[in-house]
Structures are given as structure tokens and as C-alpha cells.
Amino acid sequence: DTEVTQTPKHLVMGMTNKKSLKCEQHMGHRAMYWYKQKAKKPPELMFVYSYEKLSINESVPSRFSPECPNSSLLNLHLHALQPEDSALYLCASSWDHNQPQHFGDGTRLSIL
Amino acid sequence: EDQVTQSPEALRLQEGESSSLNCSYTVSGLRGLFWYRQDPGKGPEFLFTLYSAGEEKEKERLKATLTKKESFLHITAPKPEDSATYLCAVQESSGGYQKVTFGTGTKLQVIP
């Protein structure tokens, strides 16, 4: 079991749906991350939050909208996704930017 | 362009057959190199952090080493449960946020 909890584990949605992915950590980490991972590929960074403020947006399409309500929670709001957005979405956290990241087990997202 | 390259892409070993995985990197200022293990359908699990050339870290059958241009993950007498994809990630010092770049991974299979 990981210390970073992601829900749901699996999500199937249509291209017109709105859904949210959730991530929670209680390790006191101040940096949190969203990654996208396609099959047989490494994780690709999407967003970084540092002390609850968005510090990095890696040119992610606006149909992905991150939110950090507090230091323990990170959400990823999804709207009007495309089939190519189907992937494993990983959340990670770390004490600070130069510390190891601890990952959740991800949400497997399928867009119909 | 900064790059992180892992080799081989896939490795098949007999149980007890020791080997090494390679991670080569070209970054302007290394802040840290991380090794992760990823099992299918799971998030990456942190193994080691290396910060400077000459540094070594060990954990059970795994030993990670670092030079100025590459890192090795040595696996001694592997067991089937060591089968996984091993990812290295490099953190670069370039002012502001220090982005972590993942390599494409080495898929290790250990045959009983």
C-alpha cells in the first residue's frame, strides 16, 4: 500500500462528461504532482503544486484543470476529454522539489 | 536537449543471474538521480536517490551507483519478485523549479 491515495482506481467516461480525479497524502509533503503515463512509456509531468500554489503547467490542454484545496489534497478536473487522453494518471508528492517523489497507484482512465 | 536514456529496454535473467541496468543522462547541472521500480498497474515505487558522482546506495539485492554521466543499478542474485520495470529519473538544476525527467525504463523479467 502506498501513502499517496488516488481515487477512483478506474474511470470510464464519455467525451462530453465532467469528472474529477482525487489524490490525498498525509505525509506533510509540500509539493504535489500530476503525471500522465501511457502504456510502456515513462510518466510525463503535467502539473506541479508547491505550497498549494500551481508552480508548473507543462503546456497541458485546458480540458485538464488542477486544483489544490489544501496541503493534503490534489484534484484533477476533467472535461471534454479526447480518446487519446486515455492513460494512467499518477499523483505524487514530495517534501520539496529536490526530494524523492512518492507515487500513488494511479487512476486508469478510459475515454469512450 | 536534456536526455535520460536507459538500457537495455528489456532484460531477461535466470534466477540468481546477476546483471546491471544503465541510466545515461545529459543535463547541465545534476541535482539528483532517482531510481524507481514500477509493477504493472501500479505507481512507481521509490528505491534510491544519488546526489553526487561516486555515491553508492544499497538495498537488499539492489545497489545503485553514480558517475558524472551515468548511473547503474546492479542486481545481485535476482529473484522472480524482482521482476518489474525499473525507471531512473534525473533532476536538473536550472533555476526555479527543478524538473524531474524520467527515462523510458528497463523491463526486467527474472525466470525461476
PDB file of C-alpha atoms in Angstrom:
ATOM      1  CA  ASP A   1       0.000   0.000   0.000  1.00  0.00           C
ATOM      2  CA  THR A   2       1.213   3.467  -0.876  1.00  0.00           C
ATOM      3  CA  GLU A   3       0.948   6.565   1.301  1.00  0.00           C
ATOM      4  CA  VAL A   4      -0.478   8.530  -1.600  1.00  0.00           C
ATOM      5  CA  THR A   5      -4.098   7.553  -2.187  1.00  0.00           C
ATOM      6  CA  GLN A   6      -5.796   8.082  -5.520  1.00  0.00           C
ATOM      7  CA  THR A   7      -9.471   7.669  -6.323  1.00  0.00           C
ATOM      8  CA  PRO A   8     -11.063   6.277  -8.299  1.00  0.00           C
ATOM      9  CA  LYS A   9      -8.785   3.419  -9.387  1.00  0.00           C
ATOM     10  CA  HIS A  10     -10.597   3.114 -12.699  1.00  0.00           C
ATOM     11  CA  LEU A  11     -12.734   5.599 -14.610  1.00  0.00           C
ATOM     12  CA  VAL A  12     -14.570   5.267 -17.904  1.00  0.00           C
ATOM     13  CA  MET A  13     -16.119   8.417 -19.285  1.00  0.00           C
ATOM     14  CA  GLY A  14     -17.535   9.794 -22.470  1.00  0.00           C
ATOM     15  CA  MET A  15     -16.078  12.746 -24.271  1.00  0.00           C
ATOM     16  CA  THR A  16     -18.818  15.063 -23.017  1.00  0.00           C
ATOM     17  CA  ASN A  17     -18.622  14.054 -19.359  1.00  0.00           C
ATOM     18  CA  LYS A  18     -17.124  16.003 -16.475  1.00  0.00           C
ATOM     19  CA  LYS A  19     -15.300  14.045 -13.815  1.00  0.00           C
ATOM     20  CA  SER A  20     -12.597  14.579 -11.210  1.00  0.00           C
ATOM     21  CA  LEU A  21      -9.618  12.568 -10.062  1.00  0.00           C
ATOM     22  CA  LYS A  22      -8.616  12.859  -6.422  1.00  0.00           C
ATOM     23  CA  CYS A  23      -5.308  12.453  -4.637  1.00  0.00           C
ATOM     24  CA  GLU A  24      -4.575  12.573  -0.913  1.00  0.00           C
ATOM     25  CA  GLN A  25      -1.401  12.376   1.151  1.00  0.00           C
ATOM     26  CA  HIS A  26      -0.861  12.786   4.877  1.00  0.00           C
ATOM     27  CA  MET A  27       2.928  12.780   4.958  1.00  0.00           C
ATOM     28  CA  GLY A  28       3.155  16.554   5.306  1.00  0.00           C
ATOM     29  CA  HIS A  29       4.665  16.874   1.849  1.00  0.00           C
ATOM     30  CA  ARG A  30       4.515  20.398   0.397  1.00  0.00           C
ATOM     31  CA  ALA A  31       4.913  19.559  -3.280  1.00  0.00           C
ATOM     32  CA  MET A  32       2.347  17.580  -5.235  1.00  0.00           C
ATOM     33  CA  TYR A  33       2.344  16.461  -8.857  1.00  0.00           C
ATOM     34  CA  TRP A  34       0.138  15.101 -11.614  1.00  0.00           C
ATOM     35  CA  TYR A  35       1.632  12.805 -14.238  1.00  0.00           C
ATOM     36  CA  LYS A  36       0.194  11.095 -17.288  1.00  0.00           C
ATOM     37  CA  GLN A  37       1.550   7.691 -18.243  1.00  0.00           C
ATOM     38  CA  LYS A  38       0.748   5.875 -21.476  1.00  0.00           C
ATOM     39  CA  ALA A  39       1.401   2.168 -21.856  1.00  0.00           C
ATOM     40  CA  LYS A  40       5.099   1.231 -21.950  1.00  0.00           C
ATOM     41  CA  LYS A  41       6.109   4.890 -21.576  1.00  0.00           C
ATOM     42  CA  PRO A  42       7.581   6.814 -18.648  1.00  0.00           C
ATOM     43  CA  PRO A  43       5.457   9.219 -16.613  1.00  0.00           C
ATOM     44  CA  GLU A  44       5.050  12.654 -18.207  1.00  0.00           C
ATOM     45  CA  LEU A  45       4.751  15.624 -15.891  1.00  0.00           C
ATOM     46  CA  MET A  46       1.532  17.629 -16.189  1.00  0.00           C
ATOM     47  CA  PHE A  47       1.316  19.930 -13.164  1.00  0.00           C
ATOM     48  CA  VAL A  48       3.266  20.789 -10.029  1.00  0.00           C
ATOM     49  CA  TYR A  49       1.871  22.403  -6.907  1.00  0.00           C
ATOM     50  CA  SER A  50       4.231  23.846  -4.351  1.00  0.00           C
ATOM     51  CA  TYR A  51       2.798  25.020  -1.022  1.00  0.00           C
ATOM     52  CA  GLU A  52      -0.677  24.759  -2.559  1.00  0.00           C
ATOM     53  CA  LYS A  53       0.164  27.064  -5.453  1.00  0.00           C
ATOM     54  CA  LEU A  54       0.457  25.965  -9.058  1.00  0.00           C
ATOM     55  CA  SER A  55       4.100  26.344  -9.998  1.00  0.00           C
ATOM     56  CA  ILE A  56       4.352  24.311 -13.179  1.00  0.00           C
ATOM     57  CA  ASN A  57       1.929  23.679 -16.026  1.00  0.00           C
ATOM     58  CA  GLU A  58       3.635  21.662 -18.730  1.00  0.00           C
ATOM     59  CA  SER A  59       1.502  23.072 -21.556  1.00  0.00           C
ATOM     60  CA  VAL A  60      -1.375  20.804 -20.682  1.00  0.00           C
ATOM     61  CA  PRO A  61      -4.648  21.336 -22.619  1.00  0.00           C
ATOM     62  CA  SER A  62      -7.293  23.301 -20.755  1.00  0.00           C
ATOM     63  CA  ARG A  63      -9.601  20.284 -20.659  1.00  0.00           C
ATOM     64  CA  PHE A  64      -7.433  19.261 -17.679  1.00  0.00           C
ATOM     65  CA  SER A  65      -7.841  21.584 -14.705  1.00  0.00           C
ATOM     66  CA  PRO A  66      -5.885  21.008 -11.488  1.00  0.00           C
ATOM     67  CA  GLU A  67      -6.915  22.157  -8.042  1.00  0.00           C
ATOM     68  CA  CYS A  68      -5.173  22.022  -4.679  1.00  0.00           C
ATOM     69  CA  PRO A  69      -7.778  22.691  -1.957  1.00  0.00           C
ATOM     70  CA  ASN A  70      -5.265  22.200   0.864  1.00  0.00           C
ATOM     71  CA  SER A  71      -1.821  20.789   1.541  1.00  0.00           C
ATOM     72  CA  SER A  72      -3.085  17.199   1.634  1.00  0.00           C
ATOM     73  CA  LEU A  73      -5.402  17.140  -1.360  1.00  0.00           C
ATOM     74  CA  LEU A  74      -4.941  17.443  -5.088  1.00  0.00           C
ATOM     75  CA  ASN A  75      -7.687  17.191  -7.679  1.00  0.00           C
ATOM     76  CA  LEU A  76      -7.655  16.943 -11.445  1.00  0.00           C
ATOM     77  CA  HIS A  77     -10.875  18.072 -13.092  1.00  0.00           C
ATOM     78  CA  LEU A  78     -11.618  16.571 -16.479  1.00  0.00           C
ATOM     79  CA  HIS A  79     -13.943  17.940 -19.161  1.00  0.00           C
ATOM     80  CA  ALA A  80     -14.447  17.181 -22.833  1.00  0.00           C
ATOM     81  CA  LEU A  81     -11.564  14.727 -22.998  1.00  0.00           C
ATOM     82  CA  GLN A  82     -10.434  13.009 -26.167  1.00  0.00           C
ATOM     83  CA  PRO A  83      -9.779   9.282 -26.723  1.00  0.00           C
ATOM     84  CA  GLU A  84      -6.033   9.962 -26.764  1.00  0.00           C
ATOM     85  CA  ASP A  85      -6.326  11.144 -23.162  1.00  0.00           C
ATOM     86  CA  SER A  86      -6.860   7.545 -22.087  1.00  0.00           C
ATOM     87  CA  ALA A  87      -3.931   6.717 -19.803  1.00  0.00           C
ATOM     88  CA  LEU A  88      -2.840   6.055 -16.241  1.00  0.00           C
ATOM     89  CA  TYR A  89      -2.905   9.310 -14.254  1.00  0.00           C
ATOM     90  CA  LEU A  90      -0.457   9.326 -11.398  1.00  0.00           C
ATOM     91  CA  CYS A  91      -0.298  11.626  -8.425  1.00  0.00           C
ATOM     92  CA  ALA A  92       2.926  12.080  -6.472  1.00  0.00           C
ATOM     93  CA  SER A  93       4.140  14.115  -3.523  1.00  0.00           C
ATOM     94  CA  SER A  94       7.478  15.082  -2.023  1.00  0.00           C
ATOM     95  CA  TRP A  95       8.837  17.097   0.896  1.00  0.00           C
ATOM     96  CA  ASP A  96      10.283  19.591  -1.500  1.00  0.00           C
ATOM     97  CA  HIS A  97      11.239  19.787  -5.163  1.00  0.00           C
ATOM     98  CA  ASN A  98      14.612  18.101  -4.794  1.00  0.00           C
ATOM     99  CA  GLN A  99      13.357  15.236  -2.691  1.00  0.00           C
ATOM    100  CA  PRO A 100      12.167  11.829  -3.939  1.00  0.00           C
ATOM    101  CA  GLN A 101       8.597  11.707  -5.119  1.00  0.00           C
ATOM    102  CA  HIS A 102       6.193   9.195  -3.653  1.00  0.00           C
ATOM    103  CA  PHE A 103       3.562   7.981  -6.088  1.00  0.00           C
ATOM    104  CA  GLY A 104       0.043   6.734  -5.768  1.00  0.00           C
ATOM    105  CA  ASP A 105      -1.109   3.744  -7.795  1.00  0.00           C
ATOM    106  CA  GLY A 106      -2.919   5.952 -10.264  1.00  0.00           C
ATOM    107  CA  THR A 107      -6.307   6.216 -11.888  1.00  0.00           C
ATOM    108  CA  ARG A 108      -6.738   4.196 -15.066  1.00  0.00           C
ATOM    109  CA  LEU A 109      -8.782   6.481 -17.318  1.00  0.00           C
ATOM    110  CA  SER A 110     -10.571   5.330 -20.447  1.00  0.00           C
ATOM    111  CA  ILE A 111     -12.303   7.774 -22.764  1.00  0.00           C
ATOM    112  CA  LEU A 112     -15.019   6.337 -24.979  1.00  0.00           C
TER     113      LEU A 112
ATOM    114  CA  GLU B   1      18.209  18.886 -25.264  1.00  0.00           C
ATOM    115  CA  ASP B   2      18.455  17.175 -21.917  1.00  0.00           C
ATOM    116  CA  GLN B   3      18.057  13.424 -22.193  1.00  0.00           C
ATOM    117  CA  VAL B   4      17.781  10.394 -19.973  1.00  0.00           C
ATOM    118  CA  THR B   5      18.397   7.067 -21.693  1.00  0.00           C
ATOM    119  CA  GLN B   6      18.053   3.649 -20.134  1.00  0.00           C
ATOM    120  CA  SER B   7      19.447   0.387 -21.430  1.00  0.00           C
ATOM    121  CA  PRO B   8      18.628  -2.298 -22.129  1.00  0.00           C
ATOM    122  CA  GLU B   9      14.933  -1.771 -22.854  1.00  0.00           C
ATOM    123  CA  ALA B  10      14.225  -5.288 -21.664  1.00  0.00           C
ATOM    124  CA  LEU B  11      16.262  -7.840 -19.771  1.00  0.00           C
ATOM    125  CA  ARG B  12      15.517 -11.458 -19.064  1.00  0.00           C
ATOM    126  CA  LEU B  13      17.542 -13.182 -16.347  1.00  0.00           C
ATOM    127  CA  GLN B  14      17.570 -16.571 -14.753  1.00  0.00           C
ATOM    128  CA  GLU B  15      17.042 -16.544 -11.020  1.00  0.00           C
ATOM    129  CA  GLY B  16      20.424 -15.921  -9.397  1.00  0.00           C
ATOM    130  CA  GLU B  17      21.966 -14.430 -12.542  1.00  0.00           C
ATOM    131  CA  SER B  18      23.379 -11.026 -11.594  1.00  0.00           C
ATOM    132  CA  SER B  19      23.323  -8.086 -14.022  1.00  0.00           C
ATOM    133  CA  SER B  20      23.278  -4.301 -14.292  1.00  0.00           C
ATOM    134  CA  LEU B  21      20.895  -1.733 -15.693  1.00  0.00           C
ATOM    135  CA  ASN B  22      22.197   1.523 -17.122  1.00  0.00           C
ATOM    136  CA  CYS B  23      20.871   5.074 -16.989  1.00  0.00           C
ATOM    137  CA  SER B  24      22.769   7.656 -19.042  1.00  0.00           C
ATOM    138  CA  TYR B  25      21.968  11.328 -18.759  1.00  0.00           C
ATOM    139  CA  THR B  26      22.919  14.630 -20.314  1.00  0.00           C
ATOM    140  CA  VAL B  27      21.872  17.531 -18.107  1.00  0.00           C
ATOM    141  CA  SER B  28      23.626  20.781 -17.395  1.00  0.00           C
ATOM    142  CA  GLY B  29      23.566  20.519 -13.623  1.00  0.00           C
ATOM    143  CA  LEU B  30      22.542  17.349 -11.837  1.00  0.00           C
ATOM    144  CA  ARG B  31      20.691  17.896  -8.573  1.00  0.00           C
ATOM    145  CA  GLY B  32      19.732  14.283  -8.025  1.00  0.00           C
ATOM    146  CA  LEU B  33      19.201  10.947  -9.732  1.00  0.00           C
ATOM    147  CA  PHE B  34      16.375   8.717  -8.578  1.00  0.00           C
ATOM    148  CA  TRP B  35      15.683   5.038  -9.171  1.00  0.00           C
ATOM    149  CA  TYR B  36      12.143   3.706  -9.077  1.00  0.00           C
ATOM    150  CA  ARG B  37      10.569   0.318  -9.534  1.00  0.00           C
ATOM    151  CA  GLN B  38       7.171   0.053 -11.221  1.00  0.00           C
ATOM    152  CA  ASP B  39       4.975  -3.029 -11.213  1.00  0.00           C
ATOM    153  CA  PRO B  40       2.185  -3.384 -13.806  1.00  0.00           C
ATOM    154  CA  GLY B  41      -0.848  -1.281 -12.929  1.00  0.00           C
ATOM    155  CA  LYS B  42       0.955   0.414 -10.048  1.00  0.00           C
ATOM    156  CA  GLY B  43       2.686   3.711  -9.486  1.00  0.00           C
ATOM    157  CA  PRO B  44       6.472   3.930  -9.340  1.00  0.00           C
ATOM    158  CA  GLU B  45       7.966   2.900  -6.014  1.00  0.00           C
ATOM    159  CA  PHE B  46      10.968   4.916  -4.831  1.00  0.00           C
ATOM    160  CA  LEU B  47      14.205   2.951  -4.413  1.00  0.00           C
ATOM    161  CA  PHE B  48      17.229   5.271  -4.218  1.00  0.00           C
ATOM    162  CA  THR B  49      18.443   8.833  -4.523  1.00  0.00           C
ATOM    163  CA  LEU B  50      22.005   9.609  -5.619  1.00  0.00           C
ATOM    164  CA  TYR B  51      23.321  13.167  -5.479  1.00  0.00           C
ATOM    165  CA  SER B  52      26.985  13.135  -6.431  1.00  0.00           C
ATOM    166  CA  ALA B  53      29.450  11.131  -8.520  1.00  0.00           C
ATOM    167  CA  GLY B  54      30.935   8.255  -6.575  1.00  0.00           C
ATOM    168  CA  GLU B  55      27.926   7.823  -4.363  1.00  0.00           C
ATOM    169  CA  GLU B  56      26.511   4.339  -3.836  1.00  0.00           C
ATOM    170  CA  LYS B  57      23.327   3.096  -2.182  1.00  0.00           C
ATOM    171  CA  GLU B  58      22.266  -0.471  -1.387  1.00  0.00           C
ATOM    172  CA  LYS B  59      19.025  -2.179  -0.519  1.00  0.00           C
ATOM    173  CA  GLU B  60      18.742  -5.944  -0.337  1.00  0.00           C
ATOM    174  CA  ARG B  61      19.788  -7.293  -3.772  1.00  0.00           C
ATOM    175  CA  LEU B  62      19.992  -3.837  -5.372  1.00  0.00           C
ATOM    176  CA  LYS B  63      22.913  -1.443  -5.491  1.00  0.00           C
ATOM    177  CA  ALA B  64      22.879   1.904  -7.264  1.00  0.00           C
ATOM    178  CA  THR B  65      25.990   3.786  -8.315  1.00  0.00           C
ATOM    179  CA  LEU B  66      26.532   7.179  -9.935  1.00  0.00           C
ATOM    180  CA  THR B  67      29.175   8.712 -12.172  1.00  0.00           C
ATOM    181  CA  LYS B  68      29.170  12.111 -13.863  1.00  0.00           C
ATOM    182  CA  LYS B  69      27.327  10.775 -16.898  1.00  0.00           C
ATOM    183  CA  GLU B  70      25.535   7.615 -15.879  1.00  0.00           C
ATOM    184  CA  SER B  71      24.111   5.503 -13.126  1.00  0.00           C
ATOM    185  CA  PHE B  72      23.988   1.759 -12.754  1.00  0.00           C
ATOM    186  CA  LEU B  73      21.515  -0.375 -10.894  1.00  0.00           C
ATOM    187  CA  HIS B  74      23.231  -3.639 -10.036  1.00  0.00           C
ATOM    188  CA  ILE B  75      21.020  -6.603  -9.240  1.00  0.00           C
ATOM    189  CA  THR B  76      22.743  -9.421  -7.383  1.00  0.00           C
ATOM    190  CA  ALA B  77      21.256 -12.925  -7.436  1.00  0.00           C
ATOM    191  CA  PRO B  78      17.819 -11.698  -8.522  1.00  0.00           C
ATOM    192  CA  LYS B  79      14.619 -13.452  -7.599  1.00  0.00           C
ATOM    193  CA  PRO B  80      11.359 -13.657  -9.588  1.00  0.00           C
ATOM    194  CA  GLU B  81       9.833 -10.998  -7.324  1.00  0.00           C
ATOM    195  CA  ASP B  82      12.416  -8.535  -8.648  1.00  0.00           C
ATOM    196  CA  SER B  83      10.613  -8.626 -11.999  1.00  0.00           C
ATOM    197  CA  ALA B  84       9.377  -5.112 -12.747  1.00  0.00           C
ATOM    198  CA  THR B  85      10.144  -2.054 -14.837  1.00  0.00           C
ATOM    199  CA  TYR B  86      12.982  -0.011 -13.380  1.00  0.00           C
ATOM    200  CA  LEU B  87      12.883   3.719 -14.049  1.00  0.00           C
ATOM    201  CA  CYS B  88      15.561   6.286 -13.453  1.00  0.00           C
ATOM    202  CA  ALA B  89      14.760   9.963 -13.170  1.00  0.00           C
ATOM    203  CA  VAL B  90      17.096  12.933 -13.274  1.00  0.00           C
ATOM    204  CA  GLN B  91      16.575  16.240 -11.533  1.00  0.00           C
ATOM    205  CA  GLU B  92      18.327  19.177 -13.130  1.00  0.00           C
ATOM    206  CA  SER B  93      19.389  22.441 -11.592  1.00  0.00           C
ATOM    207  CA  SER B  94      18.232  25.235 -13.888  1.00  0.00           C
ATOM    208  CA  GLY B  95      16.789  27.850 -11.577  1.00  0.00           C
ATOM    209  CA  GLY B  96      13.225  27.966 -10.249  1.00  0.00           C
ATOM    210  CA  TYR B  97      11.512  24.614 -10.309  1.00  0.00           C
ATOM    211  CA  GLN B  98      13.871  21.694 -10.811  1.00  0.00           C
ATOM    212  CA  LYS B  99      12.112  19.425 -13.241  1.00  0.00           C
ATOM    213  CA  VAL B 100      12.460  15.674 -12.978  1.00  0.00           C
ATOM    214  CA  THR B 101      12.861  13.820 -16.283  1.00  0.00           C
ATOM    215  CA  PHE B 102      12.197  10.103 -16.421  1.00  0.00           C
ATOM    216  CA  GLY B 103      13.988   7.595 -18.605  1.00  0.00           C
ATOM    217  CA  THR B 104      11.985   5.103 -20.645  1.00  0.00           C
ATOM    218  CA  GLY B 105      12.737   2.269 -18.266  1.00  0.00           C
ATOM    219  CA  THR B 106      14.156  -1.236 -18.322  1.00  0.00           C
ATOM    220  CA  LYS B 107      11.675  -4.077 -18.087  1.00  0.00           C
ATOM    221  CA  LEU B 108      13.266  -6.838 -16.054  1.00  0.00           C
ATOM    222  CA  GLN B 109      11.980 -10.381 -16.068  1.00  0.00           C
ATOM    223  CA  VAL B 110      13.539 -12.940 -13.700  1.00  0.00           C
ATOM    224  CA  ILE B 111      12.796 -16.534 -14.600  1.00  0.00           C
ATOM    225  CA  PRO B 112      12.646 -19.165 -11.813  1.00  0.00           C
TER     226      PRO B 112
END
